[in-house]
Coordinates of C-alpha atoms in Angstrom, one line a residue:
M1 CA 161.2 14.9 192.4
C2 CA 162.3 18.4 191.5
G3 CA 164.2 19.1 188.3
I4 CA 167.4 20.9 187.5
V5 CA 168.6 22.3 184.2
G6 CA 171.7 24.4 183.7
A7 CA 173.2 25.8 180.5
V8 CA 176.3 27.7 179.2
A9 CA 176.1 28.5 175.5
Q10 CA 176.9 31.1 172.8
R11 CA 173.1 31.7 172.3
N12 CA 170.1 32.5 174.4
V13 CA 169.6 29.6 176.9
V14 CA 166.2 30.7 178.2
P15 CA 164.3 28.5 175.6
I16 CA 166.6 25.6 176.5
L17 CA 166.0 26.0 180.2
I18 CA 162.2 26.3 179.8
E19 CA 162.0 23.3 177.5
G20 CA 164.2 21.3 179.8
L21 CA 161.9 22.0 182.7
R22 CA 158.9 21.0 180.6
K23 CA 160.5 17.6 180.0
L24 CA 161.0 17.2 183.8
E25 CA 157.4 18.1 184.7
Y26 CA 156.7 14.4 185.2
R27 CA 158.9 14.4 188.3
G28 CA 156.3 16.4 190.3
Y29 CA 156.5 20.1 191.3
D30 CA 154.6 23.1 192.5
S31 CA 156.7 26.0 191.5
A32 CA 159.4 26.8 189.0
G33 CA 162.1 29.4 188.3
I34 CA 165.2 30.5 186.4
A35 CA 168.3 32.5 187.2
L36 CA 170.2 34.1 184.3
L37 CA 173.6 35.8 183.9
N38 CA 173.7 38.5 181.2
G39 CA 175.9 41.1 182.8
A40 CA 173.8 41.2 185.9
M41 CA 171.8 38.4 187.7
E42 CA 168.1 38.1 186.8
R43 CA 165.6 35.8 188.4
V44 CA 162.2 34.8 187.3
R45 CA 160.0 32.6 189.5
S46 CA 156.4 31.4 189.5
V47 CA 154.1 29.3 191.6
G48 CA 152.3 26.8 189.3
R49 CA 153.3 25.2 186.1
V50 CA 156.2 25.7 183.7
A51 CA 153.8 27.4 181.3
D52 CA 153.3 30.2 184.0
L53 CA 157.1 30.6 184.3
E54 CA 157.4 30.8 180.5
A55 CA 154.8 33.5 180.3
R56 CA 156.6 35.6 183.0
A57 CA 159.9 35.1 181.2
N58 CA 158.4 36.3 178.0
E59 CA 156.9 39.4 179.7
V60 CA 160.3 40.6 180.8
N61 CA 162.0 39.5 177.6
A62 CA 164.4 37.3 179.5
Q63 CA 167.6 36.4 177.6
A64 CA 171.0 35.2 178.6
P65 CA 173.8 32.9 177.5
T66 CA 174.1 31.3 181.0
G67 CA 171.5 30.2 183.4
I68 CA 170.0 27.6 185.8
A69 CA 166.4 26.5 186.2
H70 CA 164.4 24.4 188.6
T71 CA 161.0 22.9 189.4
R72 CA 160.4 22.6 193.1
W73 CA 158.4 20.1 195.1
A74 CA 157.9 21.7 198.5
T75 CA 159.7 20.2 201.5
H76 CA 160.9 23.1 203.7
G77 CA 158.3 25.9 203.5
G78 CA 155.0 26.3 201.7
V79 CA 154.2 26.7 198.0
T80 CA 155.1 30.4 197.6
E81 CA 157.1 32.4 195.1
I82 CA 159.5 33.4 197.8
N83 CA 160.2 29.8 198.5
A84 CA 160.6 28.9 194.8
H85 CA 164.1 28.3 193.4
P86 CA 166.5 29.6 192.3
H87 CA 167.6 31.2 195.7
A88 CA 170.1 34.0 195.7
S89 CA 172.6 35.7 197.9
L90 CA 173.2 39.3 196.8
S91 CA 175.6 42.1 197.6
V92 CA 177.5 44.8 195.8
N93 CA 180.6 42.6 195.7
A94 CA 179.1 39.4 194.2
E95 CA 175.8 37.7 193.4
V96 CA 175.2 34.0 193.6
S97 CA 172.2 32.0 192.7
V98 CA 171.6 28.3 193.4
V99 CA 169.1 25.5 192.6
H100 CA 169.0 22.4 194.7
N101 CA 167.2 19.0 194.9
G102 CA 167.3 17.1 198.1
I103 CA 167.3 18.0 201.8
I104 CA 170.1 19.6 203.8
E105 CA 169.8 18.1 207.3
N106 CA 172.1 20.6 209.0
H107 CA 170.5 23.7 207.5
E108 CA 169.5 25.1 210.9
A109 CA 173.1 25.1 212.2
L110 CA 174.4 26.6 208.9
R111 CA 171.7 29.2 209.1
S112 CA 172.7 30.3 212.6
A113 CA 176.4 30.5 211.5
L114 CA 175.5 32.6 208.4
R115 CA 173.2 34.9 210.3
A116 CA 176.1 35.6 212.7
K117 CA 178.1 36.7 209.6
G118 CA 175.3 39.2 208.7
Y119 CA 173.4 37.2 206.1
E120 CA 169.6 37.8 206.0
F121 CA 167.2 35.0 205.2
F122 CA 163.9 35.6 203.3
S123 CA 162.6 32.0 202.6
Q124 CA 161.7 29.1 204.7
T125 CA 163.8 26.7 202.7
D126 CA 166.9 24.7 203.5
T127 CA 168.3 25.7 200.1
E128 CA 168.8 29.4 200.9
V129 CA 171.7 28.4 203.3
I130 CA 173.6 27.0 200.3
A131 CA 173.3 30.3 198.4
H132 CA 174.6 32.3 201.4
L133 CA 177.3 29.7 202.1
L134 CA 178.5 29.9 198.5
H135 CA 178.4 33.6 198.5
S136 CA 180.5 33.8 201.7
L137 CA 183.2 31.7 200.0
V138 CA 183.1 33.5 196.7
D139 CA 183.2 36.8 198.5
S140 CA 186.4 35.6 200.2
G141 CA 188.1 35.3 196.8
L142 CA 187.4 31.7 195.8
K143 CA 186.4 30.8 192.3
L144 CA 182.9 29.3 192.2
F145 CA 184.2 25.8 191.4
D146 CA 186.4 25.9 194.5
A147 CA 183.6 27.5 196.6
V148 CA 181.3 24.6 195.7
K149 CA 184.0 22.1 196.5
Q150 CA 184.4 23.6 200.0
A151 CA 180.7 24.1 200.6
V152 CA 179.6 20.6 199.9
R153 CA 182.0 19.4 202.6
Q154 CA 179.9 21.3 205.1
L155 CA 176.5 20.0 203.8
E156 CA 174.8 17.0 205.5
G157 CA 172.0 15.2 203.7
A158 CA 171.2 14.6 200.0
Y159 CA 171.6 17.1 197.3
A160 CA 172.0 17.9 193.6
I161 CA 173.2 21.5 193.2
A162 CA 173.7 23.9 190.3
A163 CA 175.1 27.4 190.9
I164 CA 176.1 30.6 189.1
S165 CA 177.9 33.7 190.1
T166 CA 178.1 37.2 188.5
R167 CA 181.9 37.0 188.9
E168 CA 182.0 34.2 186.3
P169 CA 179.5 34.9 183.6
N170 CA 180.1 31.8 181.4
T171 CA 180.2 29.2 184.1
V172 CA 177.8 26.9 185.9
V173 CA 179.0 24.6 188.7
G174 CA 177.2 21.6 190.0
S175 CA 177.5 18.8 192.5
R176 CA 175.6 15.7 193.6
K177 CA 175.2 13.4 196.5
G178 CA 172.2 11.1 196.9
S179 CA 170.2 13.0 194.1
P180 CA 170.8 12.6 190.4
L181 CA 172.7 15.1 188.2
L182 CA 174.3 14.5 184.9
L183 CA 176.5 16.4 182.5
G184 CA 175.3 17.1 178.9
V185 CA 178.1 17.6 176.5
G186 CA 177.2 19.9 173.6
K187 CA 178.1 20.3 170.0
G188 CA 177.9 16.7 169.1
G189 CA 179.9 15.6 172.2
S190 CA 182.8 18.0 171.7
G191 CA 181.8 20.3 174.5
L192 CA 183.1 23.3 172.6
G193 CA 180.7 26.2 172.6
E194 CA 178.0 24.9 175.0
N195 CA 177.5 22.4 177.8
F196 CA 174.6 21.5 180.1
L197 CA 173.6 20.0 183.5
A198 CA 170.3 18.3 184.2
S199 CA 168.6 15.9 186.6
D200 CA 167.6 13.6 183.7
A201 CA 168.8 13.1 180.2
S202 CA 165.3 13.7 178.8
A203 CA 165.7 17.4 179.7
L204 CA 168.6 17.6 177.3
L205 CA 167.5 15.7 174.2
Q206 CA 166.6 19.0 172.6
V207 CA 170.3 20.0 172.6
T208 CA 172.4 16.9 173.0
K209 CA 172.3 13.1 173.3
Y210 CA 175.8 12.9 174.8
V211 CA 175.8 12.7 178.6
A212 CA 178.2 11.8 181.4
Y213 CA 176.7 10.4 184.7
L214 CA 178.2 12.0 187.8
E215 CA 179.2 9.9 190.8
E216 CA 178.4 10.5 194.4
G217 CA 180.3 13.6 195.7
D218 CA 181.4 14.8 192.2
V219 CA 181.7 18.5 191.5
V220 CA 181.4 19.6 187.9
E221 CA 182.1 22.9 186.2
I222 CA 180.7 23.6 182.7
R223 CA 182.1 26.4 180.5
L224 CA 182.0 27.4 176.8
D225 CA 185.3 25.7 176.2
G226 CA 184.5 22.4 178.0
Y227 CA 184.0 21.0 181.5
T228 CA 185.9 19.8 184.5
V229 CA 184.9 17.0 187.0
V230 CA 186.5 16.2 190.3
D231 CA 185.5 13.4 192.7
H232 CA 184.5 13.7 196.4
E233 CA 188.2 14.0 197.4
G234 CA 188.8 16.8 194.8
N235 CA 190.8 14.6 192.5
P236 CA 190.3 14.9 188.7
A237 CA 187.7 12.4 187.6
D238 CA 187.1 11.0 184.1
R239 CA 183.4 10.3 183.7
P240 CA 182.7 8.5 180.4
V241 CA 180.6 10.3 177.9
V242 CA 177.9 8.0 176.4
E243 CA 175.2 8.5 173.8
S244 CA 171.8 8.4 175.5
Q245 CA 169.5 5.8 174.1
L246 CA 166.4 8.0 174.8
S247 CA 164.6 9.3 171.8
A248 CA 162.4 12.3 171.5
D249 CA 159.5 10.1 170.4
S250 CA 159.7 8.1 173.6
I251 CA 158.8 11.1 175.7
E252 CA 156.2 12.6 173.5
L253 CA 152.4 11.9 173.9
G254 CA 151.8 11.0 170.3
K255 CA 148.2 9.9 169.8
Y256 CA 147.4 9.7 173.5
D257 CA 145.7 12.3 175.8
H258 CA 147.9 11.6 178.8
Y259 CA 151.2 9.9 179.6
M260 CA 149.5 7.5 182.0
Q261 CA 147.2 6.3 179.2
K262 CA 150.1 6.0 176.8
E263 CA 152.1 4.0 179.3
I264 CA 149.2 1.7 180.1
F265 CA 149.0 0.8 176.4
E266 CA 152.8 0.5 176.1
Q267 CA 152.9 -2.4 178.5
P268 CA 152.8 -5.2 175.9
G269 CA 155.8 -3.7 174.1
A270 CA 157.6 -2.9 177.4
I271 CA 157.1 -6.5 178.6
A272 CA 158.4 -7.8 175.2
N273 CA 161.5 -5.6 175.4
T274 CA 162.2 -6.6 179.0
L275 CA 161.9 -10.3 178.3
E276 CA 163.7 -10.2 174.9
M277 CA 166.8 -11.9 176.2
V278 CA 164.7 -14.5 178.1
T279 CA 162.2 -15.4 175.5
S280 CA 164.7 -15.6 172.6
S281 CA 166.5 -18.4 174.5
S282 CA 165.5 -22.0 174.9
S283 CA 166.4 -22.1 178.6
L284 CA 167.0 -19.8 181.6
S285 CA 170.5 -18.8 182.8
A286 CA 171.6 -17.1 186.0
G287 CA 173.8 -15.0 183.8
L288 CA 170.8 -12.8 183.0
F289 CA 171.4 -11.1 186.3
G290 CA 175.2 -10.6 186.0
A291 CA 178.5 -12.5 185.8
D292 CA 178.5 -13.4 189.5
A293 CA 174.9 -14.4 189.7
E294 CA 175.4 -18.1 189.6
D295 CA 177.8 -18.1 192.5
I296 CA 175.7 -15.6 194.5
F297 CA 172.4 -17.5 193.9
A298 CA 174.1 -20.8 194.9
R299 CA 174.8 -19.5 198.4
T300 CA 171.5 -17.6 198.8
K301 CA 169.5 -18.9 201.7
Q302 CA 166.9 -16.1 201.9
V303 CA 166.0 -13.0 200.0
L304 CA 165.4 -9.5 201.5
I305 CA 163.4 -7.2 199.3
L306 CA 163.6 -3.4 199.9
A307 CA 161.3 -1.1 198.0
C308 CA 158.8 1.8 198.3
G309 CA 155.3 2.4 196.9
T310 CA 154.4 0.5 193.8
S311 CA 157.8 -1.3 193.8
F312 CA 157.0 -2.5 197.3
H313 CA 153.8 -4.1 195.9
A314 CA 155.9 -5.8 193.2
G315 CA 158.1 -7.2 196.0
L316 CA 155.1 -8.6 197.7
V317 CA 154.1 -10.5 194.6
A318 CA 157.6 -11.8 194.3
K319 CA 157.4 -13.2 197.8
Y320 CA 154.5 -15.4 196.8
W321 CA 156.3 -16.5 193.6
I322 CA 159.8 -17.2 195.1
E323 CA 158.5 -19.0 198.1
S324 CA 156.1 -21.2 196.3
V325 CA 158.2 -22.0 193.2
A326 CA 161.8 -21.7 194.3
K327 CA 161.2 -22.6 198.0
V328 CA 163.4 -19.7 199.2
P329 CA 162.2 -17.7 202.2
V330 CA 161.6 -14.0 201.4
S331 CA 161.1 -10.9 203.5
V332 CA 159.7 -7.7 202.0
E333 CA 160.5 -4.4 203.8
I334 CA 159.3 -0.9 203.2
A335 CA 162.7 0.7 202.6
S336 CA 162.0 3.9 204.6
E337 CA 161.2 1.7 207.6
Y338 CA 163.9 -0.9 207.3
R339 CA 166.9 1.4 207.9
Y340 CA 165.4 2.8 211.1
R341 CA 164.6 -0.3 213.0
E342 CA 166.6 -2.9 214.8
S343 CA 166.7 -5.8 212.3
V344 CA 168.6 -9.1 212.4
P345 CA 171.2 -9.5 209.6
L346 CA 171.4 -13.1 208.3
P347 CA 174.3 -14.5 206.4
D348 CA 173.8 -15.7 202.8
T349 CA 171.0 -13.2 202.3
L350 CA 170.4 -11.8 198.8
V351 CA 169.4 -8.1 199.3
M352 CA 167.2 -7.1 196.4
T353 CA 166.1 -3.5 195.7
I354 CA 163.3 -2.6 193.2
S355 CA 162.9 0.9 191.8
Q356 CA 161.8 2.6 188.6
S357 CA 164.3 5.4 188.8
G358 CA 167.0 3.8 190.8
E359 CA 167.4 7.1 192.6
T360 CA 164.8 6.7 195.4
I361 CA 166.7 7.9 198.4
D362 CA 164.9 5.7 200.9
T363 CA 165.8 2.6 198.9
I364 CA 169.4 3.6 198.4
S365 CA 169.8 4.3 202.1
A366 CA 168.1 1.0 203.0
L367 CA 170.6 -0.9 200.7
Q368 CA 173.5 0.9 202.2
H369 CA 172.2 0.0 205.7
A370 CA 171.9 -3.7 204.7
Q371 CA 175.4 -3.7 203.3
S372 CA 176.8 -2.1 206.4
Q373 CA 175.4 -5.0 208.4
G374 CA 177.5 -7.4 206.2
M375 CA 174.8 -8.4 203.7
T376 CA 176.8 -7.6 200.6
D377 CA 175.1 -9.8 198.0
S378 CA 172.8 -7.4 196.2
L379 CA 170.5 -7.3 193.2
T380 CA 168.7 -4.3 191.7
I381 CA 165.7 -4.5 189.4
C382 CA 165.5 -1.0 187.8
N383 CA 164.5 0.9 184.7
V384 CA 167.5 3.2 184.5
P385 CA 170.9 1.7 183.6
E386 CA 173.1 4.4 185.1
S387 CA 171.2 4.9 188.3
A388 CA 172.6 5.0 191.8
L389 CA 171.0 1.6 192.8
I390 CA 172.4 -0.1 189.7
R391 CA 175.9 1.1 190.4
A392 CA 175.6 0.1 194.1
S393 CA 174.6 -3.5 193.4
K394 CA 176.6 -6.6 192.4
L395 CA 173.8 -7.9 190.2
R396 CA 171.2 -6.2 188.2
F397 CA 168.3 -6.7 185.8
L398 CA 167.1 -3.8 183.6
T399 CA 163.4 -3.7 183.0
R400 CA 163.6 -1.8 179.6
A401 CA 160.2 -0.1 180.1
G402 CA 161.4 3.1 178.5
P403 CA 160.7 6.5 180.0
E404 CA 157.8 6.5 182.4
I405 CA 156.5 10.1 182.6
G406 CA 153.2 9.7 184.5
V407 CA 153.7 10.0 188.2
A408 CA 151.5 7.0 188.9
S409 CA 153.6 4.0 187.8
T410 CA 152.1 1.5 185.4
K411 CA 154.5 -0.1 182.9
A412 CA 157.3 0.1 185.4
F413 CA 155.3 -2.1 187.7
T414 CA 154.4 -4.8 185.2
T415 CA 158.0 -4.9 183.8
Q416 CA 159.2 -5.3 187.4
L417 CA 156.9 -8.2 187.8
A418 CA 158.2 -9.8 184.6
A419 CA 161.7 -9.5 185.9
L420 CA 160.8 -10.9 189.3
F421 CA 159.1 -13.8 187.6
V422 CA 162.3 -14.6 185.6
L423 CA 164.3 -14.4 188.9
T424 CA 161.9 -16.8 190.5
L425 CA 162.4 -19.3 187.7
V426 CA 166.2 -18.9 187.7
L427 CA 166.3 -19.5 191.5
A428 CA 164.0 -22.5 191.2
K429 CA 166.1 -24.0 188.4
Q430 CA 169.3 -23.6 190.3
R431 CA 167.8 -25.4 193.2
G432 CA 166.4 -28.3 191.2
K433 CA 162.8 -27.1 191.7
L434 CA 162.1 -26.6 188.0
T435 CA 161.9 -29.5 185.6
P436 CA 162.9 -29.0 182.0
E437 CA 159.3 -29.6 181.0
R438 CA 158.0 -27.0 183.4
E439 CA 160.7 -24.5 182.3
H440 CA 159.7 -24.9 178.7
E441 CA 156.0 -24.5 179.5
L442 CA 156.6 -21.3 181.5
L443 CA 158.9 -19.8 178.8
V444 CA 156.1 -20.4 176.3
Q445 CA 153.7 -18.5 178.6
L446 CA 156.2 -15.6 178.9
R447 CA 156.5 -15.4 175.1
H448 CA 152.7 -15.2 175.0
L449 CA 152.5 -12.5 177.7
P450 CA 152.5 -9.4 175.4
A451 CA 149.7 -10.8 173.3
A452 CA 147.7 -11.6 176.5
L453 CA 148.2 -8.1 177.7
N454 CA 146.8 -6.7 174.4
K455 CA 143.8 -8.9 175.0
V456 CA 143.2 -7.5 178.5
L457 CA 143.4 -3.9 177.2
E458 CA 140.3 -4.6 175.2
C459 CA 138.3 -4.3 178.4
E460 CA 138.8 -0.5 178.4
P461 CA 135.3 0.5 177.2
V462 CA 133.5 -1.4 180.0
V463 CA 136.0 0.0 182.6
R464 CA 135.4 3.5 181.2
H465 CA 131.7 3.0 181.9
W466 CA 132.4 1.8 185.4
A467 CA 134.6 4.8 186.1
H468 CA 131.8 7.3 185.7
R469 CA 130.0 5.5 188.5
F470 CA 133.1 5.7 190.6
A471 CA 133.6 9.4 190.1
P472 CA 131.1 10.6 192.7
K473 CA 132.4 8.2 195.4
E474 CA 134.8 9.2 198.2
H475 CA 135.8 5.8 199.4
A476 CA 136.4 2.3 197.9
L477 CA 137.5 -1.1 199.0
F478 CA 139.8 -3.4 197.0
L479 CA 139.9 -7.2 197.7
G480 CA 142.2 -9.9 196.6
R481 CA 143.5 -13.3 197.9
G482 CA 146.9 -14.9 197.8
V483 CA 149.3 -13.5 195.2
H484 CA 146.5 -11.2 194.0
F485 CA 146.2 -9.4 197.4
P486 CA 149.3 -7.2 196.5
I487 CA 147.5 -6.5 193.1
A488 CA 144.5 -5.3 195.0
M489 CA 146.9 -3.1 197.0
E490 CA 148.3 -1.7 193.8
G491 CA 144.9 -1.0 192.4
A492 CA 143.9 0.9 195.5
L493 CA 147.1 2.9 195.4
K494 CA 146.5 3.9 191.8
L495 CA 142.9 5.1 192.6
K496 CA 144.2 7.1 195.5
E497 CA 147.1 8.7 193.6
I498 CA 145.2 10.2 190.7
T499 CA 141.5 10.4 191.7
Y500 CA 142.0 11.4 195.4
I501 CA 139.3 8.8 196.3
H502 CA 140.2 7.2 199.6
A503 CA 140.8 3.5 198.8
E504 CA 142.0 0.6 200.9
A505 CA 142.9 -2.9 200.0
Y506 CA 142.4 -6.0 202.1
A507 CA 143.0 -9.7 201.8
A508 CA 139.4 -10.8 201.2
G509 CA 139.4 -13.2 204.1
E510 CA 140.0 -10.2 206.4
L511 CA 136.6 -8.7 205.6
K512 CA 134.8 -10.2 208.5
H513 CA 137.6 -9.1 210.9
G514 CA 136.8 -5.4 210.6
P515 CA 136.5 -3.9 207.2
L516 CA 133.0 -5.3 206.6
A517 CA 131.8 -2.6 209.0
L518 CA 132.4 -0.1 206.2
V519 CA 130.3 -1.8 203.6
D520 CA 126.9 -0.3 202.7
H521 CA 125.2 0.8 199.4
Q522 CA 127.6 3.8 199.1
M523 CA 130.7 1.6 199.2
P524 CA 132.0 0.3 195.9
V525 CA 134.1 -2.9 196.3
V526 CA 136.6 -3.9 193.6
V527 CA 137.5 -7.5 193.5
V528 CA 140.4 -9.3 191.7
A529 CA 139.0 -12.8 191.0
P530 CA 141.2 -15.2 189.1
N531 CA 140.2 -18.8 188.8
D532 CA 142.8 -20.1 191.2
A533 CA 142.7 -22.4 194.2
L534 CA 141.0 -19.7 196.4
I535 CA 138.2 -18.8 194.0
E536 CA 135.5 -20.6 196.0
K537 CA 136.5 -18.9 199.2
L538 CA 136.6 -15.5 197.3
K539 CA 133.0 -16.1 196.2
S540 CA 131.9 -16.5 199.8
N541 CA 133.6 -13.1 200.5
L542 CA 131.6 -11.6 197.6
Q543 CA 128.3 -12.8 199.2
E544 CA 129.3 -11.2 202.5
V545 CA 129.6 -7.8 200.6
R546 CA 126.3 -8.2 198.8
A547 CA 124.5 -9.2 202.0
R548 CA 125.4 -5.7 203.4
G549 CA 124.3 -3.9 200.3
G550 CA 127.8 -3.2 198.9
E551 CA 128.2 -3.0 195.1
L552 CA 130.8 -5.3 193.5
F553 CA 133.0 -4.6 190.6
V554 CA 134.7 -7.9 189.7
F555 CA 137.6 -8.5 187.4
A556 CA 137.3 -12.2 186.8
D557 CA 138.7 -15.0 184.6
Q558 CA 136.3 -16.3 182.1
D559 CA 135.8 -19.6 183.8
T560 CA 135.1 -18.4 187.4
R561 CA 131.3 -18.8 186.9
I562 CA 130.6 -15.5 188.7
E563 CA 127.5 -14.2 187.0
P564 CA 126.5 -10.5 186.8
S565 CA 123.4 -9.5 188.7
D566 CA 122.0 -6.6 190.6
G567 CA 124.9 -5.1 192.5
I568 CA 127.5 -7.4 190.9
N569 CA 129.3 -6.1 187.9
I570 CA 131.7 -8.4 186.0
V571 CA 134.5 -8.0 183.5
N572 CA 135.6 -11.4 182.2
L573 CA 139.3 -11.0 181.1
H574 CA 140.6 -14.2 179.8
D575 CA 141.3 -17.8 180.7
H576 CA 143.3 -18.2 183.9
A577 CA 147.0 -17.3 183.3
G578 CA 148.4 -19.3 186.1
L579 CA 151.5 -17.9 187.8
L580 CA 151.4 -14.9 185.4
S581 CA 147.9 -13.9 186.3
P582 CA 149.0 -10.9 188.6
I583 CA 150.6 -9.2 185.6
L584 CA 147.4 -9.3 183.6
H585 CA 144.9 -8.5 186.4
V586 CA 146.6 -5.3 187.4
V587 CA 146.0 -3.7 184.0
P588 CA 142.2 -3.2 184.3
L589 CA 142.8 -1.7 187.8
Q590 CA 145.1 0.9 186.1
L591 CA 142.5 1.6 183.5
L592 CA 139.8 2.1 186.3
A593 CA 142.0 4.6 188.1
Y594 CA 142.8 6.5 184.9
H595 CA 139.2 6.8 183.7
A596 CA 137.8 7.6 187.1
A597 CA 140.4 10.4 187.3
L598 CA 139.3 11.7 183.9
A599 CA 135.6 11.7 185.1
R600 CA 136.6 13.6 188.3
G601 CA 138.7 16.1 186.3
T602 CA 141.9 15.6 188.2
D603 CA 145.4 16.1 186.8
V604 CA 146.1 12.5 185.7
D605 CA 149.9 12.8 185.0
K606 CA 150.8 15.2 187.8
P607 CA 148.6 14.4 190.8
R608 CA 148.8 16.9 193.7
N609 CA 151.5 16.6 196.3
L610 CA 153.2 13.7 194.6
A611 CA 156.6 13.4 192.8
K612 CA 157.9 10.8 190.4
S613 CA 161.4 10.2 191.6
V614 CA 161.4 10.6 195.4
T615 CA 164.9 11.8 196.2
V616 CA 164.2 13.2 199.7
E617 CA 163.2 11.4 202.9

């Protein structure tokens, strides 16, 4: 959530800042702004989209060689221009502007101390205290770099910061703790003439592919002649400059109308890329998860999965897989709840985190909590190679989904499932629960998975038709059984996220224990119906719905023998895919949410109140 871009150059940086914010729109935001140094300090802020900010900047002919920019997702204070970033502290002696991602937990104490010094507050945000705190330090004679180093020692919470001061017109200073910030090295990686800061490398592809990922507590200063980085103790730090593997094409819409649509249809390729090392081999190896994986897996007696949102649903699917195939007990915890309850740490636990961004603050904090309790064997499944979770874990598996811009996760989810299935097989093999014949059979199925996904995507025309019937509804139920219950949960989440239709998922056997009271002719009921061991029981649940007048929308395997009739709508997907069925069955649910959102006219890629990378509690 929230986006930061900073630039120092020998040219006008306003187009760079605006374009950088545009590339960060996927993170979710409700206002935007820029602060510029061109002799004096100038700020331009706007509630709404980056396009609104750009129009305002053009109206005042904003130009400068130094600046910072921000997209805000409201936490402290409402969505107003006065709460939009950048925030400033102004006086005749110095002017300081700052942008900030994260939450400052001790902002009230800092505000009281700063008010006692005569500072006046205009916004409701926690960020304004950083601006005044920096100003007080700069006004005392400190360089901005030293002021930031001192200021961050007083801040409690999570932050990524970028700041500018009128006393140093060709300098931007940044720092990070618990929220991502990276350095972009300009001029082909030389850093001579221009340098940049950003929350995400995608914001800088327009100017450089050379980036350095900052560590927790780092403070960085960028100038025309280069940059300086110190660690959390103030010691010089050498952060390696790498060439980003992102391409401009990967973050462009191309032939698609929305990023969510693009990413749904990218799933066959994303799965193929994620499984490349697996499917090109004749057998599975623990080394896929890291050099120490074999030793760690050998002593693993149980698995603890920590995740949020869509990734939590992936963890629930993994619980079914790992327990049934590898015979290892699994607990799945919502990361934001786990760290705040009294849990019982168990020895020989593999703590696994799942995240698209690897920067989700709740998941990072949950992992740190588990490690503080002595559970140090850790594995992260993630889509971002230099993310905080990857760096904090002993083992890792990269999903290689490519950039996911749409706020509602699609290809990140299915690639997470693919990675979790590989983990299941590796754990089973190491425990002697997977025969060579079964291993070969499942590897063949994995190789076929991209083609199977392409086949499933052919159901889009029928789903589009269904979606128009969903559009007027305000409520929906989703049903699944066994390993497909988490898939029903994911389908309900997708519908909620982008259509704003209230949707809930239940294990189908729970219908008669309460939810059946909701069913009438106004209630659409979406059913995940693979031809597995529970299909006959599921059919009984469908009859319970029809007896109460509910209309059924069933995603079934071809051989389930569920026939369409009045009030029963069927999409037959394919032959039963066995253990891999959840990966295939979630795709039509994504398409249903997407097309229902189009029919309702909501903002598919940037749903209200939501953010892509949740870096605040």
